[in-house]
Short mmCIF file of C-alpha atoms in Angstrom, two decimals:
data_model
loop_
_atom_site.label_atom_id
_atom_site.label_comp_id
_atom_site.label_asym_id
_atom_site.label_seq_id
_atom_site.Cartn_x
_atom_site.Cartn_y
_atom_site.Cartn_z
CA UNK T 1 -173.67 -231.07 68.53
CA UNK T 2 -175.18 -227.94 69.60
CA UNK T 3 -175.56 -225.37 66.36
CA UNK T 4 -177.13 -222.01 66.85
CA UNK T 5 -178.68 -220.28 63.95
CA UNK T 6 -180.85 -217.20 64.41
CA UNK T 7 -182.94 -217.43 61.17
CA UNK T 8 -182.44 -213.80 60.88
CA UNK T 9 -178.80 -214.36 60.17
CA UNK T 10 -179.27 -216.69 57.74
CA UNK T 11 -181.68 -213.78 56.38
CA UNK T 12 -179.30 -210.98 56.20
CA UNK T 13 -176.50 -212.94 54.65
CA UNK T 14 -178.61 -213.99 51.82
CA UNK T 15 -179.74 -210.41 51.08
CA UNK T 16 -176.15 -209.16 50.51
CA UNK T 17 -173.97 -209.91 48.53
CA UNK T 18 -171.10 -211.96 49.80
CA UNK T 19 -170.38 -214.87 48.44
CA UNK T 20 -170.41 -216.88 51.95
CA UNK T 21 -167.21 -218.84 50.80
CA UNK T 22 -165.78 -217.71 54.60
CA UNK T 23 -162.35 -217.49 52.44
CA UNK T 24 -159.02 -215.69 54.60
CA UNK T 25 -159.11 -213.90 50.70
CA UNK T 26 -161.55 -211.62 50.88
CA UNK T 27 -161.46 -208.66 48.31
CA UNK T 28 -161.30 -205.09 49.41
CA UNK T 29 -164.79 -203.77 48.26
CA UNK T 30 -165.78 -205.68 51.68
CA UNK T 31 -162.86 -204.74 53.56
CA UNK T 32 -159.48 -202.07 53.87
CA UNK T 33 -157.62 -202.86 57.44
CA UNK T 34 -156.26 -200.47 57.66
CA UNK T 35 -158.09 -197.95 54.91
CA UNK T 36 -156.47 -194.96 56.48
CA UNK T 37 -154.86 -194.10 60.04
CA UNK T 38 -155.48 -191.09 61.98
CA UNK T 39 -152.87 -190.09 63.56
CA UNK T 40 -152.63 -188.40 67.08
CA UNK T 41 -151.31 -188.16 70.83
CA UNK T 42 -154.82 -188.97 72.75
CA UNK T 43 -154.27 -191.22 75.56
CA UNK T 44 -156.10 -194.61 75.64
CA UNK T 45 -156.28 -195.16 79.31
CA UNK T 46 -158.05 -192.11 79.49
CA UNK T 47 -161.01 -192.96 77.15
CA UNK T 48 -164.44 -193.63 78.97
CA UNK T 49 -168.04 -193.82 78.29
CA UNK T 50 -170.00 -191.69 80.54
CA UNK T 51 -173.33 -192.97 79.78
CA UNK T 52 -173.96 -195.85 78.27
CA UNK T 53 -176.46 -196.90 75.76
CA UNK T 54 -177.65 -199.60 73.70
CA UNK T 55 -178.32 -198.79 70.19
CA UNK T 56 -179.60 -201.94 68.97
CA UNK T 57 -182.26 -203.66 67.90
CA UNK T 58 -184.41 -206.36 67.74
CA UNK T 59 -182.47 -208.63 64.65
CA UNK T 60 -179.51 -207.89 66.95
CA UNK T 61 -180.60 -209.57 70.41
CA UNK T 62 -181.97 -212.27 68.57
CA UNK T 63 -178.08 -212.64 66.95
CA UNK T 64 -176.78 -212.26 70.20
CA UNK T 65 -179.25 -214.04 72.62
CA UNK T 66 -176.73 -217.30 73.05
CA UNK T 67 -176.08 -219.44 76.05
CA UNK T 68 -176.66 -216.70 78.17
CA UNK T 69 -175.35 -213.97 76.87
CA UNK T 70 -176.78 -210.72 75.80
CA UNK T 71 -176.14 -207.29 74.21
CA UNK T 72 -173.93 -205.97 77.19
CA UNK T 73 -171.78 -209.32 77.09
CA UNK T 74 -170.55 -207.25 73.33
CA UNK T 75 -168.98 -203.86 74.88
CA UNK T 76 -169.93 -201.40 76.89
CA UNK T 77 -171.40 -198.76 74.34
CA UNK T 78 -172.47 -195.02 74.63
CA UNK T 79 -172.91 -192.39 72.04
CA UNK T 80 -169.43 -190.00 70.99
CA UNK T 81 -171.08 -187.55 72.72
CA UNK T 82 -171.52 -189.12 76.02
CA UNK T 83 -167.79 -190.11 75.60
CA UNK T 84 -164.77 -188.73 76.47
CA UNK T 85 -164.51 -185.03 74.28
CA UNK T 86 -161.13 -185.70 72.72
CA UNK T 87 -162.62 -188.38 70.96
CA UNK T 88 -164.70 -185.26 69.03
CA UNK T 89 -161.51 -184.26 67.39
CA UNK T 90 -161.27 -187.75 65.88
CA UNK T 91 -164.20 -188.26 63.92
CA UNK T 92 -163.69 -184.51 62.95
CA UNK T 93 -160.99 -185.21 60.68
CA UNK T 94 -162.60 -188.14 58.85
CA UNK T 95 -163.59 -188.19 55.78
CA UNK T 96 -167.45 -187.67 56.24
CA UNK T 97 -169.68 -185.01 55.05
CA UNK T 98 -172.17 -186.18 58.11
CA UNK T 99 -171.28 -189.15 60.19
CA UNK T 100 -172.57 -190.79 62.95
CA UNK T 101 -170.12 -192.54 65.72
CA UNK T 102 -170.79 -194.73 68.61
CA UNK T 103 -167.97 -195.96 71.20
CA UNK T 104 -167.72 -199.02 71.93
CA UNK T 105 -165.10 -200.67 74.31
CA UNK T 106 -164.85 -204.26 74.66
CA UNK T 107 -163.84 -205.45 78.15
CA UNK T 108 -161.83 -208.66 78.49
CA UNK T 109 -164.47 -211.93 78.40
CA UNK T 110 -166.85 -210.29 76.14
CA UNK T 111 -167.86 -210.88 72.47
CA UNK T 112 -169.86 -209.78 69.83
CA UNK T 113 -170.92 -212.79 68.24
CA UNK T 114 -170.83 -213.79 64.34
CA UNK T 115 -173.52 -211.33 62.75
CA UNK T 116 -175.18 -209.33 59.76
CA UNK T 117 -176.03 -205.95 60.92
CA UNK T 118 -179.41 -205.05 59.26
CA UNK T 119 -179.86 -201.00 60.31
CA UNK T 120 -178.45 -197.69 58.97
CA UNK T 121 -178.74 -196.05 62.22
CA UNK T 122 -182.27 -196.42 62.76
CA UNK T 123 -184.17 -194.24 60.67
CA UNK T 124 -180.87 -191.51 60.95
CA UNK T 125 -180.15 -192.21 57.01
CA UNK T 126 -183.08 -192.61 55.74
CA UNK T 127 -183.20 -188.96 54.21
CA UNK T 128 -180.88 -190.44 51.97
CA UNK T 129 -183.74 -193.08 50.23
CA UNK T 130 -182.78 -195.94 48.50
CA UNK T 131 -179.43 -194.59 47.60
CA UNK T 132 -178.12 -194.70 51.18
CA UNK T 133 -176.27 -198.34 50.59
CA UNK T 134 -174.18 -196.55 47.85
CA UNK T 135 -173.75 -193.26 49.84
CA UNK T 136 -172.81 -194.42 53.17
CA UNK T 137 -169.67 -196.03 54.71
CA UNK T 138 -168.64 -197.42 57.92
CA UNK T 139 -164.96 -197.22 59.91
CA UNK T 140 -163.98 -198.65 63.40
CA UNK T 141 -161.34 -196.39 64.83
CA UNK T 142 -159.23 -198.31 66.50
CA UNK T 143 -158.11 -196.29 69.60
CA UNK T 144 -155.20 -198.17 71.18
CA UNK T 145 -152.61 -200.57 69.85
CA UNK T 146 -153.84 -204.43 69.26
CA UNK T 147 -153.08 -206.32 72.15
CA UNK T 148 -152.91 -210.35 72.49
CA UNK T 149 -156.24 -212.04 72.49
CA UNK T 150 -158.39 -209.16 70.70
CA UNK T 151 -159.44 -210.53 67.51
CA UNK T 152 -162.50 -209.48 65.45
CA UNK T 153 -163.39 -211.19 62.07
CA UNK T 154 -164.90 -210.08 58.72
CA UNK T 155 -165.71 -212.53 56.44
CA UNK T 156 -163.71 -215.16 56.52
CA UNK T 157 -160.88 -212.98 57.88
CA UNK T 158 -159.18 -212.95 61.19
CA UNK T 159 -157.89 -208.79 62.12
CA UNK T 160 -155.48 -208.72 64.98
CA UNK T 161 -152.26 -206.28 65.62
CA UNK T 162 -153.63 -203.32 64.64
CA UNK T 163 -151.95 -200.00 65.51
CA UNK T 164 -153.90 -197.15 67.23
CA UNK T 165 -155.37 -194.89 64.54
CA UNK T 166 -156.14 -197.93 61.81
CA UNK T 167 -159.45 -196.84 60.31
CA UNK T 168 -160.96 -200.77 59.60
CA UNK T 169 -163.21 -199.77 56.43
CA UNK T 170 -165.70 -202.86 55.84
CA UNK T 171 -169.40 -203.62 54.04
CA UNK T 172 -171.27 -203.60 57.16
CA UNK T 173 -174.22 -204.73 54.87
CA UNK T 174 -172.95 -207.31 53.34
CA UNK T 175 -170.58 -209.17 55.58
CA UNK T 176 -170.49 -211.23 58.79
CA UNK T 177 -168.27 -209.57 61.35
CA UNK T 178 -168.08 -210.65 65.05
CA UNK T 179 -165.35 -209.76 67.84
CA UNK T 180 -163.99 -210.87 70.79
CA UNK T 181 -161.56 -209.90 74.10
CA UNK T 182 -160.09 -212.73 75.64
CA UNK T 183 -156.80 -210.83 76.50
CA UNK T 184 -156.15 -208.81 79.42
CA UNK T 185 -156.63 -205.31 78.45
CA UNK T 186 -159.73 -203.00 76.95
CA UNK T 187 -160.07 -202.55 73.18
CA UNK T 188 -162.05 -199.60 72.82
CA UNK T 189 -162.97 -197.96 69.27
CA UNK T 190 -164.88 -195.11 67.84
CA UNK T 191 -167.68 -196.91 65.22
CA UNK T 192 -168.66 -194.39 62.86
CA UNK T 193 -171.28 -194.25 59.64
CA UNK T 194 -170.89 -191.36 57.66
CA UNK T 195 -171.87 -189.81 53.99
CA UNK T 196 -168.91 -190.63 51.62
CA UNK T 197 -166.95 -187.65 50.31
CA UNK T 198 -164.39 -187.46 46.87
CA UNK T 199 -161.74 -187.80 49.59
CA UNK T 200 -163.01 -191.12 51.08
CA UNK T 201 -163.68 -192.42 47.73
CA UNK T 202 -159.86 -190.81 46.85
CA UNK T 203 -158.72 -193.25 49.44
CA UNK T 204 -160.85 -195.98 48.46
CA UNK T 205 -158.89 -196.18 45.22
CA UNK T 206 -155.26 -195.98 46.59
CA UNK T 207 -153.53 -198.78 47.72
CA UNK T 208 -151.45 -197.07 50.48
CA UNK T 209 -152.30 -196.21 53.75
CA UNK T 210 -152.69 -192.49 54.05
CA UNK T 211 -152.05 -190.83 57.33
CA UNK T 212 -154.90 -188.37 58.62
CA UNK T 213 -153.12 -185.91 61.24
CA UNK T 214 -155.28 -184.68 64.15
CA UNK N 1 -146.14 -224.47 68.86
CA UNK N 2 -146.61 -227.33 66.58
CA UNK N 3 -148.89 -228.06 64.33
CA UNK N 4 -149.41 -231.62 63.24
CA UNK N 5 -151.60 -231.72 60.03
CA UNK N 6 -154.26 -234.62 59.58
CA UNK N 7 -152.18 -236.84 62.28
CA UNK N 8 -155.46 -238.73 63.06
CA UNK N 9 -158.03 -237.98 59.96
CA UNK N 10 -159.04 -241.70 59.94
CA UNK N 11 -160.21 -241.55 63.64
CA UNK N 12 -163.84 -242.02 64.03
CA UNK N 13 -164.58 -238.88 65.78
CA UNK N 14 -168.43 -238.47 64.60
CA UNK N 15 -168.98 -241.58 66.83
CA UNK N 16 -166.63 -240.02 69.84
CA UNK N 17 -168.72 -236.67 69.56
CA UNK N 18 -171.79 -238.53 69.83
CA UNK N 19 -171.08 -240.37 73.09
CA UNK N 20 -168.84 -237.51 74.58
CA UNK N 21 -172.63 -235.19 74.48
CA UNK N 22 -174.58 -236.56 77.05
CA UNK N 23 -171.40 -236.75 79.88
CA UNK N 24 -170.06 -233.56 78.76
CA UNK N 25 -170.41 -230.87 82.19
CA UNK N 26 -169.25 -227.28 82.17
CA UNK N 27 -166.73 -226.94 84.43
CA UNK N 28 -163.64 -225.46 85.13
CA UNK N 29 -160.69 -226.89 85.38
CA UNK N 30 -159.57 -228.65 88.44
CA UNK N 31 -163.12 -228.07 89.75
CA UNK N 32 -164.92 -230.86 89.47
CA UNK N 33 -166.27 -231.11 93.19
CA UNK N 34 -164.65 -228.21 95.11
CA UNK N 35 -162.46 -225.33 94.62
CA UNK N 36 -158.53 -226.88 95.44
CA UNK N 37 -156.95 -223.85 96.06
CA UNK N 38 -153.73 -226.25 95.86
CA UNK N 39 -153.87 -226.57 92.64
CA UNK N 40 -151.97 -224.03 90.51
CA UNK N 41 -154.21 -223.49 87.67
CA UNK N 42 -157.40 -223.52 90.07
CA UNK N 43 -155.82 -220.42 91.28
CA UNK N 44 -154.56 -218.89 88.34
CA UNK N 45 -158.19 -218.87 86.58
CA UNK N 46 -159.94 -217.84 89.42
CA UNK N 47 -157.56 -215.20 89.81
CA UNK N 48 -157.77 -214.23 86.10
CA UNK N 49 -161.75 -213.76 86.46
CA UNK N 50 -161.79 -211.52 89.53
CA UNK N 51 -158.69 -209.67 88.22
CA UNK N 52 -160.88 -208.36 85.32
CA UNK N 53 -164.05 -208.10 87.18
CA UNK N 54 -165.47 -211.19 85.44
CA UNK N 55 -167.70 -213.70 86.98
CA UNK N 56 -165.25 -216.74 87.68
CA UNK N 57 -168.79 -218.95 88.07
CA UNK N 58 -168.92 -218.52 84.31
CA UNK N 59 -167.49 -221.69 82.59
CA UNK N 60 -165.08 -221.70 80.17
CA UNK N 61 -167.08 -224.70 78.21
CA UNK N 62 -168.02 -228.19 79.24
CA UNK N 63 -165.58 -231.16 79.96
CA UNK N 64 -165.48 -234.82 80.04
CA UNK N 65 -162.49 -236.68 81.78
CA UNK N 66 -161.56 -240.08 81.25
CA UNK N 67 -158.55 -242.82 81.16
CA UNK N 68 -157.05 -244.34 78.08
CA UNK N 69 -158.38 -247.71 77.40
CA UNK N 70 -161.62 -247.53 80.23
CA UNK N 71 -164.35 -248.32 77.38
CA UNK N 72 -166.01 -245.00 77.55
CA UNK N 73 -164.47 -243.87 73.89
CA UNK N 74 -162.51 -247.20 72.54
CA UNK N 75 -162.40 -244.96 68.99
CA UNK N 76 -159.76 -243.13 70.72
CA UNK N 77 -157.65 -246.02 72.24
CA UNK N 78 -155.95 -246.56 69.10
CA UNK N 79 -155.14 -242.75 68.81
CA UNK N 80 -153.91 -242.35 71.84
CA UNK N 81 -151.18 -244.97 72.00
CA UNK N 82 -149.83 -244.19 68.56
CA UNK N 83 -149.22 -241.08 70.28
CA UNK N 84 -147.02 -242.35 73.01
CA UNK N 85 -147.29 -240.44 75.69
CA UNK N 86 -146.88 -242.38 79.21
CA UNK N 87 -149.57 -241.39 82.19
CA UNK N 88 -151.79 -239.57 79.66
CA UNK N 89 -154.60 -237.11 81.33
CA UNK N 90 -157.56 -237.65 78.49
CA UNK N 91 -159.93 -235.11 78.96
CA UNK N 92 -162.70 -234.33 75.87
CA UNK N 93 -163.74 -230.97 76.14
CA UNK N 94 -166.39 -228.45 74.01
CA UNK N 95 -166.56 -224.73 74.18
CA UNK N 96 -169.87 -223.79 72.95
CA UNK N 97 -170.85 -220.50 71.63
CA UNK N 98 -170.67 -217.43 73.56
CA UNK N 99 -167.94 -219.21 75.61
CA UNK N 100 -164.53 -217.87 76.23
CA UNK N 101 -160.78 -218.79 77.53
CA UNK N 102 -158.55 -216.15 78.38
CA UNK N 103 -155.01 -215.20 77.74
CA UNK N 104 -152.97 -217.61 79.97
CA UNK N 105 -150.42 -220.05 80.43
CA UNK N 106 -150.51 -223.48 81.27
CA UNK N 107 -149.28 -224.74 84.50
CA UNK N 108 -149.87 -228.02 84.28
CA UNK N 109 -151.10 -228.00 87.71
CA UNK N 110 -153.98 -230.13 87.26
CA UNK N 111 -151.56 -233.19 85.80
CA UNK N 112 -150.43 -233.02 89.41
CA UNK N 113 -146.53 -232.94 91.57
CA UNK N 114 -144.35 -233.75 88.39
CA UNK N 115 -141.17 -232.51 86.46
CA UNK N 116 -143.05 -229.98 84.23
CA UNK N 117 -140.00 -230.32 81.70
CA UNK N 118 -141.32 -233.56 81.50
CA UNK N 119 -145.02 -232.89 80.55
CA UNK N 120 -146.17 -232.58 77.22
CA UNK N 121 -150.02 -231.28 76.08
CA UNK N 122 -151.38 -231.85 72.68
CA UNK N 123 -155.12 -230.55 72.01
CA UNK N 124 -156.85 -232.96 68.92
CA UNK N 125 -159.85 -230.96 66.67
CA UNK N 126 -162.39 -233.22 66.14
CA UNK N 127 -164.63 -230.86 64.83
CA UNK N 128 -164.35 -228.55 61.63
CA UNK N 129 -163.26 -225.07 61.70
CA UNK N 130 -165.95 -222.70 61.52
CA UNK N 131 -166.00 -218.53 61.41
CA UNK N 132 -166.07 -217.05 64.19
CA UNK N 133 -163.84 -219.59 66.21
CA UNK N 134 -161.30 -217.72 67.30
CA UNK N 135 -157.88 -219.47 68.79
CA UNK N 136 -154.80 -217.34 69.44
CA UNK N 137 -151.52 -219.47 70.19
CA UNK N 138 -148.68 -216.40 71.02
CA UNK N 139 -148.75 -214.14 67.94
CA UNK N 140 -150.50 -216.65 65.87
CA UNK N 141 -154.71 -216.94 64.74
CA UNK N 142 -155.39 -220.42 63.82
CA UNK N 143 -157.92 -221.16 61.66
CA UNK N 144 -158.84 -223.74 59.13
CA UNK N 145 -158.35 -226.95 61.02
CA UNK N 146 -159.69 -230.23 60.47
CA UNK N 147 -160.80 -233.23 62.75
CA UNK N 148 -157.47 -235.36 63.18
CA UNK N 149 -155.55 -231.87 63.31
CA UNK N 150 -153.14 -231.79 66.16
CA UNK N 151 -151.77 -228.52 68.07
CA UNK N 152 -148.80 -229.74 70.22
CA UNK N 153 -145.59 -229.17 72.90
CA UNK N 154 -146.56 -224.90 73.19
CA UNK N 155 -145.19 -224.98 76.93
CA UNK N 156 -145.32 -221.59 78.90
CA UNK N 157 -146.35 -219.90 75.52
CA UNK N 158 -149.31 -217.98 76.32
CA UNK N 159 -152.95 -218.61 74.57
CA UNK N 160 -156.76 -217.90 74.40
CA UNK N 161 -160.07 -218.54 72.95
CA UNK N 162 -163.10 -218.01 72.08
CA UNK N 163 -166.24 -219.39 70.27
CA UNK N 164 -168.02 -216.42 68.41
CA UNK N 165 -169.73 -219.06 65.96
CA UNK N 166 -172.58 -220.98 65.82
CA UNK N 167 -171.20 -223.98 66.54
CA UNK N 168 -169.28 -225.71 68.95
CA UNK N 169 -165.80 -226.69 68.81
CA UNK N 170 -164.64 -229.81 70.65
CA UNK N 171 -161.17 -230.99 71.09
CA UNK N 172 -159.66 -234.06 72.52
CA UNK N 173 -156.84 -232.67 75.35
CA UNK N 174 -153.68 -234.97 76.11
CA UNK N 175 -151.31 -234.22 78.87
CA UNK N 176 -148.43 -237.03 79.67
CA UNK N 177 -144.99 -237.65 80.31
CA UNK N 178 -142.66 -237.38 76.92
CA UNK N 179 -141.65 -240.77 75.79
CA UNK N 180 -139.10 -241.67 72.58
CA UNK N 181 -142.52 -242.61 71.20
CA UNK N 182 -143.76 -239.60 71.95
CA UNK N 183 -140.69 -237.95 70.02
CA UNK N 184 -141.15 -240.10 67.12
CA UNK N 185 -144.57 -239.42 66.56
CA UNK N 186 -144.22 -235.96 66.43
CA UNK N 187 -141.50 -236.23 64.20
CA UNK N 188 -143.21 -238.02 61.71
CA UNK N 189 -146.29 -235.70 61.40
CA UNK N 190 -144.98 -232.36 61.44
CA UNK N 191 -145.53 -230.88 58.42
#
């Protein structure tokens, strides 16, 4: 039967350093759902993206490029700043010295298919040098509750009924993650990179879920 | 829901998969040569589609219908009478990657003018699980099947999927009348 395989998959998965066993188990240096929740009373009905804009690359059309589809079949994406401003007050309170966040909401019938995401923000980062896989981090804000048929995977790992606010903390470099919206409503979220502080490594280290006020 | 755990692992389905590839269309349900607006879930995905903007020209994966015992896939006769159920719909069908179903419920409206109390629908993996599969039965992900697997008798409960993998996933789909048979065979394969 049919089997799609960008090579460049196969590429990024070997260069990290999952283990590729696809097990439900999977340990929480990859992945916190939730790591933290921000708490707060902004509406999700009334979150938009003004102007949208792909961010992506080259390694991630070729992921993407499958039976037809292509990189707006994932979500409609625009930068924080061309989104709606209470969103600013979010990714103010997290626990970044510098971050960088991207909106993405997922309309029902699209997906983001199984995938190894290769960039730190094109060239953004790269200030940082060599250090920047130890000194960066990556959270999906999830801005409204979970809602039958959303379902987004990392690992080996199926994430569904999350509450609005859960911060999803995962190893962008190091494992495959893919969504999809088959149910009947919008799942947007607030994607953000940002330079690790004591306080996000403080959380890092605690098993309960904090709650960040806004 | 029910989930029926290796019911049919000695099945030849390698052999099934291989003849089901070059008849397998995409189409949607209940539209094989025209758009029968009679028929209930005809309307309900088309109505799904242009409720959320999608195009409803899009399939939801390819299909391949056929009738229990007609020689097209004699690896399945065997299967499908153990199972019991009487006027059974056989219908193989793939969703290949990229391809989506959405939240929905069954109407049964393509097993035709029948006492839906009455109709049973079991769905048969006869491929592997693979990440990035994605099949929500009301609050529950599955995940981890095997060929021979059986998901059975879910009713009005709503469902949806999607194939974010590499692969594709193809399923044998029953729909019948319930029959003591029927009954018993469930009965002795639910785990």
């Amino acid at each position: 039967m049919y089997k799609f395989e960008p090579g460049i998959y196969k590429e990024l998965l070997n260069k990290g350093n999952y283990d590729q066993t696809f097990s439900e188990d999977i340990g929480p240096h990859y992945l916190r759902a939730p790591l933290f929740r921000v708490v707060g009373d902004w509406d999700p009905t009334q979150i938009e993206v003004f102007r949208e804009k792909k961010t992506s690359g080259p390694v991630t059309v070729q992921q993407q490029s499958i039976n037809g589809l292509g990189l707006g079949d994932r979500y409609v994406e625009g930068h924080l700043e061309d989104s709606s401003p209470l969103l600013g007050k979010i990714t103010k309170a997290l626990p970044f010295a510098k971050s960088r966040s991207l909106v993405h909401i997922q309309k029902p019938g699209q997906m983001h298919m199984l995938h190894m995401d290769a960039n730190y923000g094109n060239g953004f980062w790269d200030y940082l040098g060599e250090e920047k896989n130890k000194k960066l981090a990556r959270l999906m804000i999830m801005l409204d509750d979970w809602a039958p048929g959303q379902v987004m995977m990392f690992g080996g790992k199926h994430i569904h009924h999350w509450k609005k606010g859960d911060a999803i903390y995962f190893r962008w470099q190091d494992i495959p993650h893919g969504t999809a919206n088959f149910g009947h409503t919008d799942r947007p979220l607030i994607i953000t990179t940002g330079e690790v502080t004591d306080k996000f490594n403080l959380l890092l280290e605690q098993d309960e879920v904090t709650e960040i006020k806004i | 829901m029910k989930y029926l755990k290796g019911a049919l692992d000695t099945t030849d389905f390698e052999s099934v998969i291989k003849k089901y590839s070059p008849n397998a269309r995409y189409m949607h349900e209940g539209m094989t040569s025209s758009i029968n607006l009679e028929d209930a879930d005809v309307r309900e995905a088309m109505s799904l589609y242009i409720r959320h903007g999608l195009n409803p020209t899009k399939p939801l994966g390819k299909r391949h219908k056929f009738k229990h015992k007609d020689g097209q896939y004699p690896e399945l006769d065997l299967a499908i009478e153990k199972i019991g159920l009487t006027g059974c719909q056989c219908v193989l069908m793939s969703q290949e990657p990229g391809m989506f179903n959405m939240w929905h419920n069954d109407e049964y409206g393509s097993y035709g003018e029948r006492d839906k109390s009455q109709i049973r629908r079991l769905l048969i993996f006869l491929t592997d699980y693979q990440p990035g599969q994605f099949l929500q039965w009301g609050e529950t992900i599955l995940q981890d099947w095997k060929p021979g697997d059986i998901i059975c008798d879910w009713g009005k409960l709503s469902h949806g999927t999607a194939n974010a993998s590499e692969h594709t996933r193809v399923m044998l789909r029953l729909t019948g009348v319930v029959s003591e048979k029927y009954e018993s065979f469930i009965k002795s394969n639910i785990t």
